[in-house]
Coordinates of C-alpha atoms and ligand atoms in Angstrom, one line a residue:
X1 CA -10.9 71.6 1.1
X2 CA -9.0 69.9 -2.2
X3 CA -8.3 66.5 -1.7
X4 CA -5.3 64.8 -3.0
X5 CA -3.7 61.4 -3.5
X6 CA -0.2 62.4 -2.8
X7 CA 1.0 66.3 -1.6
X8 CA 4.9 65.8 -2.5
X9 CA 7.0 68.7 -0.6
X10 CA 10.0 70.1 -2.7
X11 CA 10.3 70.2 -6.2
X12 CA 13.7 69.1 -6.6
X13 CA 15.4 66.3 -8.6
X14 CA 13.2 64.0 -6.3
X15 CA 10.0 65.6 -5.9
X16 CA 9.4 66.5 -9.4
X17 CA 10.8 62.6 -10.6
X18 CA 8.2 61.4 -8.0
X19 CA 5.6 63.5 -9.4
X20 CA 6.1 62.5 -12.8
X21 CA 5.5 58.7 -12.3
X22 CA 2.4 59.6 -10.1
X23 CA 1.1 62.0 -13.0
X24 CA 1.7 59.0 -15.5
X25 CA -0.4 56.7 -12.8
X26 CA -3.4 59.6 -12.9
X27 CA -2.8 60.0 -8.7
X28 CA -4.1 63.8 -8.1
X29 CA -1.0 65.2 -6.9
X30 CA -0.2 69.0 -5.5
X31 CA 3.4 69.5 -6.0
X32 CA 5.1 72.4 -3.4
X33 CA 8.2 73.9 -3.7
X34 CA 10.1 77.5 -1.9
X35 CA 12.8 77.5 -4.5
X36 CA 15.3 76.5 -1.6
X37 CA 16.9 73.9 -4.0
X38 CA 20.6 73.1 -2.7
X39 CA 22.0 73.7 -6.2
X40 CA 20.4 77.2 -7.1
X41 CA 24.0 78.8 -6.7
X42 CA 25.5 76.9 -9.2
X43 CA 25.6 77.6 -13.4
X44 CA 26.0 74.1 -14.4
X45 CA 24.5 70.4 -13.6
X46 CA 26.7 67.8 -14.8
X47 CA 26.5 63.7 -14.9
X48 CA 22.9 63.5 -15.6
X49 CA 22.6 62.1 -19.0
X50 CA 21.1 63.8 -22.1
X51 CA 21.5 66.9 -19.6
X52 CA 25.3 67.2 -19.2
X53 CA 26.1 70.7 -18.1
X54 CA 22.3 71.9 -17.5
X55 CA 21.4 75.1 -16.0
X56 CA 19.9 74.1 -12.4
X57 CA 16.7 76.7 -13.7
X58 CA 17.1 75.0 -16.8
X59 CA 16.6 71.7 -15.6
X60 CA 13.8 72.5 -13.0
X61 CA 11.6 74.2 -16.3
X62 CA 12.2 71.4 -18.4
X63 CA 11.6 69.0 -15.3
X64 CA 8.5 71.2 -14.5
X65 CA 7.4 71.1 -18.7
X66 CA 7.4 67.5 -18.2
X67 CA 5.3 66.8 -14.8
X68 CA 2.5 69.3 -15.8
X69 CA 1.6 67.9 -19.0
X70 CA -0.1 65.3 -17.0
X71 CA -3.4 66.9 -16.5
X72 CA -4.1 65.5 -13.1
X73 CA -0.7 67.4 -11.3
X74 CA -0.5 70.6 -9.7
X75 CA 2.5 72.9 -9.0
X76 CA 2.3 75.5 -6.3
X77 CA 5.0 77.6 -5.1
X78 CA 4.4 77.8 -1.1
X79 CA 6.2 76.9 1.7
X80 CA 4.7 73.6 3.8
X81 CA 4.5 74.8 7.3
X82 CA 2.9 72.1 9.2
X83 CA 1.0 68.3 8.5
X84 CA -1.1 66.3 10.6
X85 CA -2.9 63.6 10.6
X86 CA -6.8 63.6 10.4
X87 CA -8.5 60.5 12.7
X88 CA -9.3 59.0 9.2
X89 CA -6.0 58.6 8.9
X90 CA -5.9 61.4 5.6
X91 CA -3.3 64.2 6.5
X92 CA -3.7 68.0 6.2
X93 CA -0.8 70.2 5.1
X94 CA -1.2 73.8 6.2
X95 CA 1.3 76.3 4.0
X96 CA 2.0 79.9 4.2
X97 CA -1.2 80.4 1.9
X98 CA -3.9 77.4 2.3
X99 CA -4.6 74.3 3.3
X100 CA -5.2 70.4 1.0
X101 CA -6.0 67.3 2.2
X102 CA -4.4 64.2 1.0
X103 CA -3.9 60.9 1.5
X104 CA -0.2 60.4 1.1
X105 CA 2.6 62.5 1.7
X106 CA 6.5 62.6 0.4
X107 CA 9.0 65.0 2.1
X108 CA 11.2 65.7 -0.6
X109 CA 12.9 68.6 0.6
X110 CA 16.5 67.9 0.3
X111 CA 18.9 69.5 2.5
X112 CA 21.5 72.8 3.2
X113 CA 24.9 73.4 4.2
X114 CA 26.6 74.5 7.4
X115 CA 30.1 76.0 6.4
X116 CA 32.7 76.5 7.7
X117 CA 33.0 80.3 9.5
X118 CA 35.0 82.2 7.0
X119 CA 34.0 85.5 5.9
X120 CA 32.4 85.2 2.0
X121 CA 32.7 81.3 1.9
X122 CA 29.2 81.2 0.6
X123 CA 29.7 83.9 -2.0
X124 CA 32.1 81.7 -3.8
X125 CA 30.1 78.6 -3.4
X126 CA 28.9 76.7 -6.7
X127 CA 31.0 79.5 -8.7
X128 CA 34.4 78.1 -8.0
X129 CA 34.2 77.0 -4.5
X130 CA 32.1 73.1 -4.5
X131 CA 31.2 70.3 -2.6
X132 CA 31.7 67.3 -5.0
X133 CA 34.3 66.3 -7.1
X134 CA 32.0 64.0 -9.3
X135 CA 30.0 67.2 -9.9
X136 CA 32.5 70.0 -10.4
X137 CA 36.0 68.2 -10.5
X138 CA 36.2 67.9 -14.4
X139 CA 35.6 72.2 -15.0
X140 CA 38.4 72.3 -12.6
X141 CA 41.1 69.6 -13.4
X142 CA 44.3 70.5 -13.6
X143 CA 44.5 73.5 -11.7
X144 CA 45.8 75.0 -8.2
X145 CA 42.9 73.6 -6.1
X146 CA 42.5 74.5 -2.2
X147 CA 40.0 71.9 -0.3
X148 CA 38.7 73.7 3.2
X149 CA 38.1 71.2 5.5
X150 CA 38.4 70.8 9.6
X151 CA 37.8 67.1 10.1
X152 CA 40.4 65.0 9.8
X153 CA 39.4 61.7 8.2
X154 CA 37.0 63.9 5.9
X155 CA 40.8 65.0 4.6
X156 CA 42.1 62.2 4.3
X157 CA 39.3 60.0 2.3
X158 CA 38.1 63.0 0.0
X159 CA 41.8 65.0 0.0
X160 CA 43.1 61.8 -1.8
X161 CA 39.9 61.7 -4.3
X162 CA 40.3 65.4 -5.3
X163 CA 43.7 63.9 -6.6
X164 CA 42.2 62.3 -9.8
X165 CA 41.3 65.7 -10.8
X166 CA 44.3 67.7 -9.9
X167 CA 47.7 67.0 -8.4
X168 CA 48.2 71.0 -7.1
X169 CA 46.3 70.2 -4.3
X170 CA 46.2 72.4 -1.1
X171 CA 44.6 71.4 2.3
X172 CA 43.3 74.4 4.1
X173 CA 42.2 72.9 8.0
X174 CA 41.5 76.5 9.3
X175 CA 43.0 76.6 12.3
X176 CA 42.1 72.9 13.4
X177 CA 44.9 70.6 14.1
X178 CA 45.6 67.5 12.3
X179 CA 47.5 64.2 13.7
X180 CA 50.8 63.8 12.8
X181 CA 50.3 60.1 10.9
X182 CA 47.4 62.3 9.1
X183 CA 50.2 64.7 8.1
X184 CA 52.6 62.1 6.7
X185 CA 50.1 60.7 4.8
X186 CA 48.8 63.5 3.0
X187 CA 51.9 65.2 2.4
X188 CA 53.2 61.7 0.8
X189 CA 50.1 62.4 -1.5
X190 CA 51.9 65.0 -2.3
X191 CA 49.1 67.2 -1.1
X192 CA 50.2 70.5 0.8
X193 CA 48.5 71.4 4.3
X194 CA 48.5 74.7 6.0
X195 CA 47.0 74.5 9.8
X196 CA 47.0 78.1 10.2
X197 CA 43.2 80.0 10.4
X198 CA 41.5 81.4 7.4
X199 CA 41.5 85.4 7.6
X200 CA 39.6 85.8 4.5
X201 CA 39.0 84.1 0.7
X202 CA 40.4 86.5 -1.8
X203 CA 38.4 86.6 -5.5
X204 CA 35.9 88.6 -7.5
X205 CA 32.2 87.9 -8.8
X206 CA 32.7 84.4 -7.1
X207 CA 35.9 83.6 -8.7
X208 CA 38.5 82.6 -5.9
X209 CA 42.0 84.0 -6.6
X210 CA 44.0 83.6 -3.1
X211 CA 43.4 82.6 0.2
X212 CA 44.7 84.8 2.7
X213 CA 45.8 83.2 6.4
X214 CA 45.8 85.0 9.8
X215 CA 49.7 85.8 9.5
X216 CA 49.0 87.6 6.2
X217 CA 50.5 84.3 4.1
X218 CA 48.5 84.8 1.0
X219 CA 48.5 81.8 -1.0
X220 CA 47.2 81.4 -5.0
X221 CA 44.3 79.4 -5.9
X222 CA 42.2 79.0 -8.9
X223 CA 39.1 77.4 -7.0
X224 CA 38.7 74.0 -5.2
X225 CA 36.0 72.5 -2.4
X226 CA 34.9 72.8 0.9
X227 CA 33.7 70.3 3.3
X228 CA 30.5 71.3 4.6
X229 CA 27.8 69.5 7.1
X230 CA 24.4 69.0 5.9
X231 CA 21.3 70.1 7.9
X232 CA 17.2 68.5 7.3
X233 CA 15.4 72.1 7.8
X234 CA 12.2 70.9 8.5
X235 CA 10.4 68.6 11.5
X236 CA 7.5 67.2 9.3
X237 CA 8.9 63.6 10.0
X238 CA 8.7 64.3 13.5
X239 CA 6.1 65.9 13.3
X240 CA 4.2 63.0 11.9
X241 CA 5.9 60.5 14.2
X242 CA 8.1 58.8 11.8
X243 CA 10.8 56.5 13.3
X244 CA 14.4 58.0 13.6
X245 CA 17.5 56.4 13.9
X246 CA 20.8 57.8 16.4
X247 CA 22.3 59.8 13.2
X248 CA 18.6 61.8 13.1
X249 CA 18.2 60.2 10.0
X250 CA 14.2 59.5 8.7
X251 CA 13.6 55.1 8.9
X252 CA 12.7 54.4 5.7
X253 CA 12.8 51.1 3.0
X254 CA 14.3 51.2 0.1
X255 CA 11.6 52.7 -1.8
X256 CA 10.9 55.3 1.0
X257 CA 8.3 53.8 2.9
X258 CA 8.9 55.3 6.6
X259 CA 7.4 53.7 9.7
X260 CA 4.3 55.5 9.0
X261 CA 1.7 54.5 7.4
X262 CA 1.3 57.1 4.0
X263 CA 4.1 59.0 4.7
X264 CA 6.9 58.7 2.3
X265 CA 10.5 60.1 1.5
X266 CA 13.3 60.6 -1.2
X267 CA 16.1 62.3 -2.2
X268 CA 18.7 63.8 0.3
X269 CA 16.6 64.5 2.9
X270 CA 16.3 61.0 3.4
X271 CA 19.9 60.5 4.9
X272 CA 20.5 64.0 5.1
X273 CA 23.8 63.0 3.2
X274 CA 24.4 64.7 -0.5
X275 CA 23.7 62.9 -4.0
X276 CA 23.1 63.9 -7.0
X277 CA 20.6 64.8 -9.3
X278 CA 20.0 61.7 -10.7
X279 CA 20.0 59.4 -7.6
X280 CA 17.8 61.9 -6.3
X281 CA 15.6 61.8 -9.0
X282 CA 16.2 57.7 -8.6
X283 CA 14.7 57.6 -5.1
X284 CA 11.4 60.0 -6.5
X285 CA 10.7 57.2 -9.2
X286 CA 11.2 54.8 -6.6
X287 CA 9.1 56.0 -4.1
X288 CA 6.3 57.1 -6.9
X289 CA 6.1 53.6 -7.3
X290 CA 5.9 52.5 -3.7
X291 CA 2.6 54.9 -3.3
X292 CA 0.8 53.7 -6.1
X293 CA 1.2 49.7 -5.2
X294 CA 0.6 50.7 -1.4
X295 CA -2.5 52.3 -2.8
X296 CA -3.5 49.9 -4.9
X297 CA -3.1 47.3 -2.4
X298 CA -5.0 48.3 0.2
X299 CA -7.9 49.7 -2.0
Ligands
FAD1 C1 27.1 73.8 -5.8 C2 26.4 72.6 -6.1 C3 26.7 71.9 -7.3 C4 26.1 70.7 -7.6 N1 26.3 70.2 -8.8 C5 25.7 69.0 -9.1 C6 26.0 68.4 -10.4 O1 26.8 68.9 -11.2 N2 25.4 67.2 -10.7 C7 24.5 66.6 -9.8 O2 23.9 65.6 -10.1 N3 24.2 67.2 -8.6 C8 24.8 68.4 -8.2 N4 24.6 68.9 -7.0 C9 23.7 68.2 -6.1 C10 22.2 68.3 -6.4 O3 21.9 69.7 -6.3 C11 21.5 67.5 -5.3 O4 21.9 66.2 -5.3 C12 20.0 67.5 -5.7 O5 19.5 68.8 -5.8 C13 19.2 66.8 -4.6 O6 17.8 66.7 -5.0 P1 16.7 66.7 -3.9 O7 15.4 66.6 -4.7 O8 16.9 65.7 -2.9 O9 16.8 68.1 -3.1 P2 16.7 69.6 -3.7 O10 17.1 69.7 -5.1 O11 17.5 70.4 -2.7 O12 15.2 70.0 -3.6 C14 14.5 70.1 -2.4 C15 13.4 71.1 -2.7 O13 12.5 71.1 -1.5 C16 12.0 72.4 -1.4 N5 11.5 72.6 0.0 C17 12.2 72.4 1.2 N6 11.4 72.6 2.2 C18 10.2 73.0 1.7 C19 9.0 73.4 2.3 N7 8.8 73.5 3.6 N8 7.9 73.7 1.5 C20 8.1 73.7 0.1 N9 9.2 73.3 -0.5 C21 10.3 73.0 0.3 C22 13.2 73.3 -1.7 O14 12.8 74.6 -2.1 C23 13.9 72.5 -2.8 O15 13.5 73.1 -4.1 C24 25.1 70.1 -6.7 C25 24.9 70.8 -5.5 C26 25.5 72.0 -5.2 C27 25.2 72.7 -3.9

């Protein structure tokens, strides 16, 4: 069975950063990825310098153009199915195709949505409908903007924010009810709020034109954000014992060390909480690091 110095799951802003730094240290490193990438349904990247409005393919090619130059890095697409540890304390990492040892491990597989239940939401998302201002606001400043979102206090912190890219600002709760003090201060935003449920988004090729409420109200929009939650879709930190915390979030340092000995992580999946590309790419450097000292140090 090939043997490795690090298998790094997900080939994402993290994972391919991460592999990067290991290539440049000459660590043998088999690099898996299932194209599951949170931003594949989006055209553009943007706030990553030199790479300002990117193609998300664009960026993992040119990403992937860098990583493999370095001879002693491997790229495979599979999907990592299950790790465990050996009793000499290498793991093995089963995937849909084959099996590697290594000695280290980063999970690096970001995470996905949970949207809200409207009909379509997802067909719209990363064409007009986003998540993040700081990512998408700019494209859309100025317009008539809905944000989608149920919680309350997620209105009221990120409801304001959307405000520094447009003042036509409409709340959209779908259905859920919002306190009254919430009401007041929103409204003295000058942000508009309609309570009433979501019968359907109204738009074409992804582009939202209208979103139509239960009593037939029909009201224009040129696109805007939703508030999602974020999901980890995988168990390999439980799998391999790492400590959790009350939120379900992996223990780690601040270079990604988790409680377990060889077993690293970086990017989203870390605080299942979204970024960006460059953090993301941030903690993988960071991490990268962390592997090569840790096995340097105890060599
Ligand atoms: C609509 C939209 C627009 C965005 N716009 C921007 C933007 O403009 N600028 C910006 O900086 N950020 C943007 N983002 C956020 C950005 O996509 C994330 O911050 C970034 O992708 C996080 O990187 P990551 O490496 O942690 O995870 P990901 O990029 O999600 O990568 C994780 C990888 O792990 C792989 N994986 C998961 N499980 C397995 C497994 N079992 N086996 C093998 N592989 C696996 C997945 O296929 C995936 O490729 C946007 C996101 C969305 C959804």
């Amino acid at each position: 069975m090939e043997k490795f110095n690090c298998v790094v799951i997900g080939a994402g802003a993290a994972g391919l950063n991460a592999s990067l730094v290991l290539g440049r240290s000459h660590k043998k490193v088999m690099l898996f990825d299932n194209q599951q990438n949170r931003n594949r349904v989006t055209q553009e990247s943007h706030g990553f310098l030199t790479r300002d409005g990117i193609a998300p393919a664009s960026f993992k090619k040119l990403s992937l153009e860098d990583v493999l130059k370095y001879p002693t890095v491997q790229y495979e697409e599979q999907t990592v199915t299950c790790i465990t540890r050996q009793d000499d304390d290498t793991f093995k990492v089963e995937t849909t195709e084959s099996t590697f040892l290594t000695e280290t491990i980063l999970i690096a597989t970001g995470v996905q949505e949970e949207f809200p239940a409207i009909t379509n939401i997802y067909s719209y998302y990363g064409k007009s409908l986003f998540s993040c201002p700081f990512c998408d606001g700019y494209e859309n400043s100025h317009q008539p903007l809905v944000f989608i979102v149920e919680d309350e206090a997620h209105a009221l912190m990120k409801g304001k924010l959307i405000q520094n890219w447009t003042n036509n600002l409409l709340i959209a709760t779908n259905g859920h009810e919002f306190s009254k003090e919430a009401l007041n201060t929103l409204t003295a935003y000058g942000i508009e709020i309609s309570m009433e449920p979501i019968k359907q988004l109204i738009g074409e090729d992804g582009q939202l034109q209208a979103i139509q409420f239960l009593s037939g109200q029909q009201i224009e929009r040129a696109g805007g954000f939703v508030d999602t939650k974020f999901i980890r879709k995988n168990d390999f930190a439980e799998q391999l014992k790492c400590e959790m915390n009350e939120l379900g979030e992996i223990v780690a340092d601040e270079s990604g060390r988790t409680s377990q000995k060889g077993v690293y992580v970086a990017g989203e999946t870390a605080k299942i909480e979204p970024s960006s590309l460059i953090m993301a790419a941030a903690e993988g450097y960071k991490a990268a690091i962390a592997i090569v000292l840790d096995q340097t140090n105890n060599r």
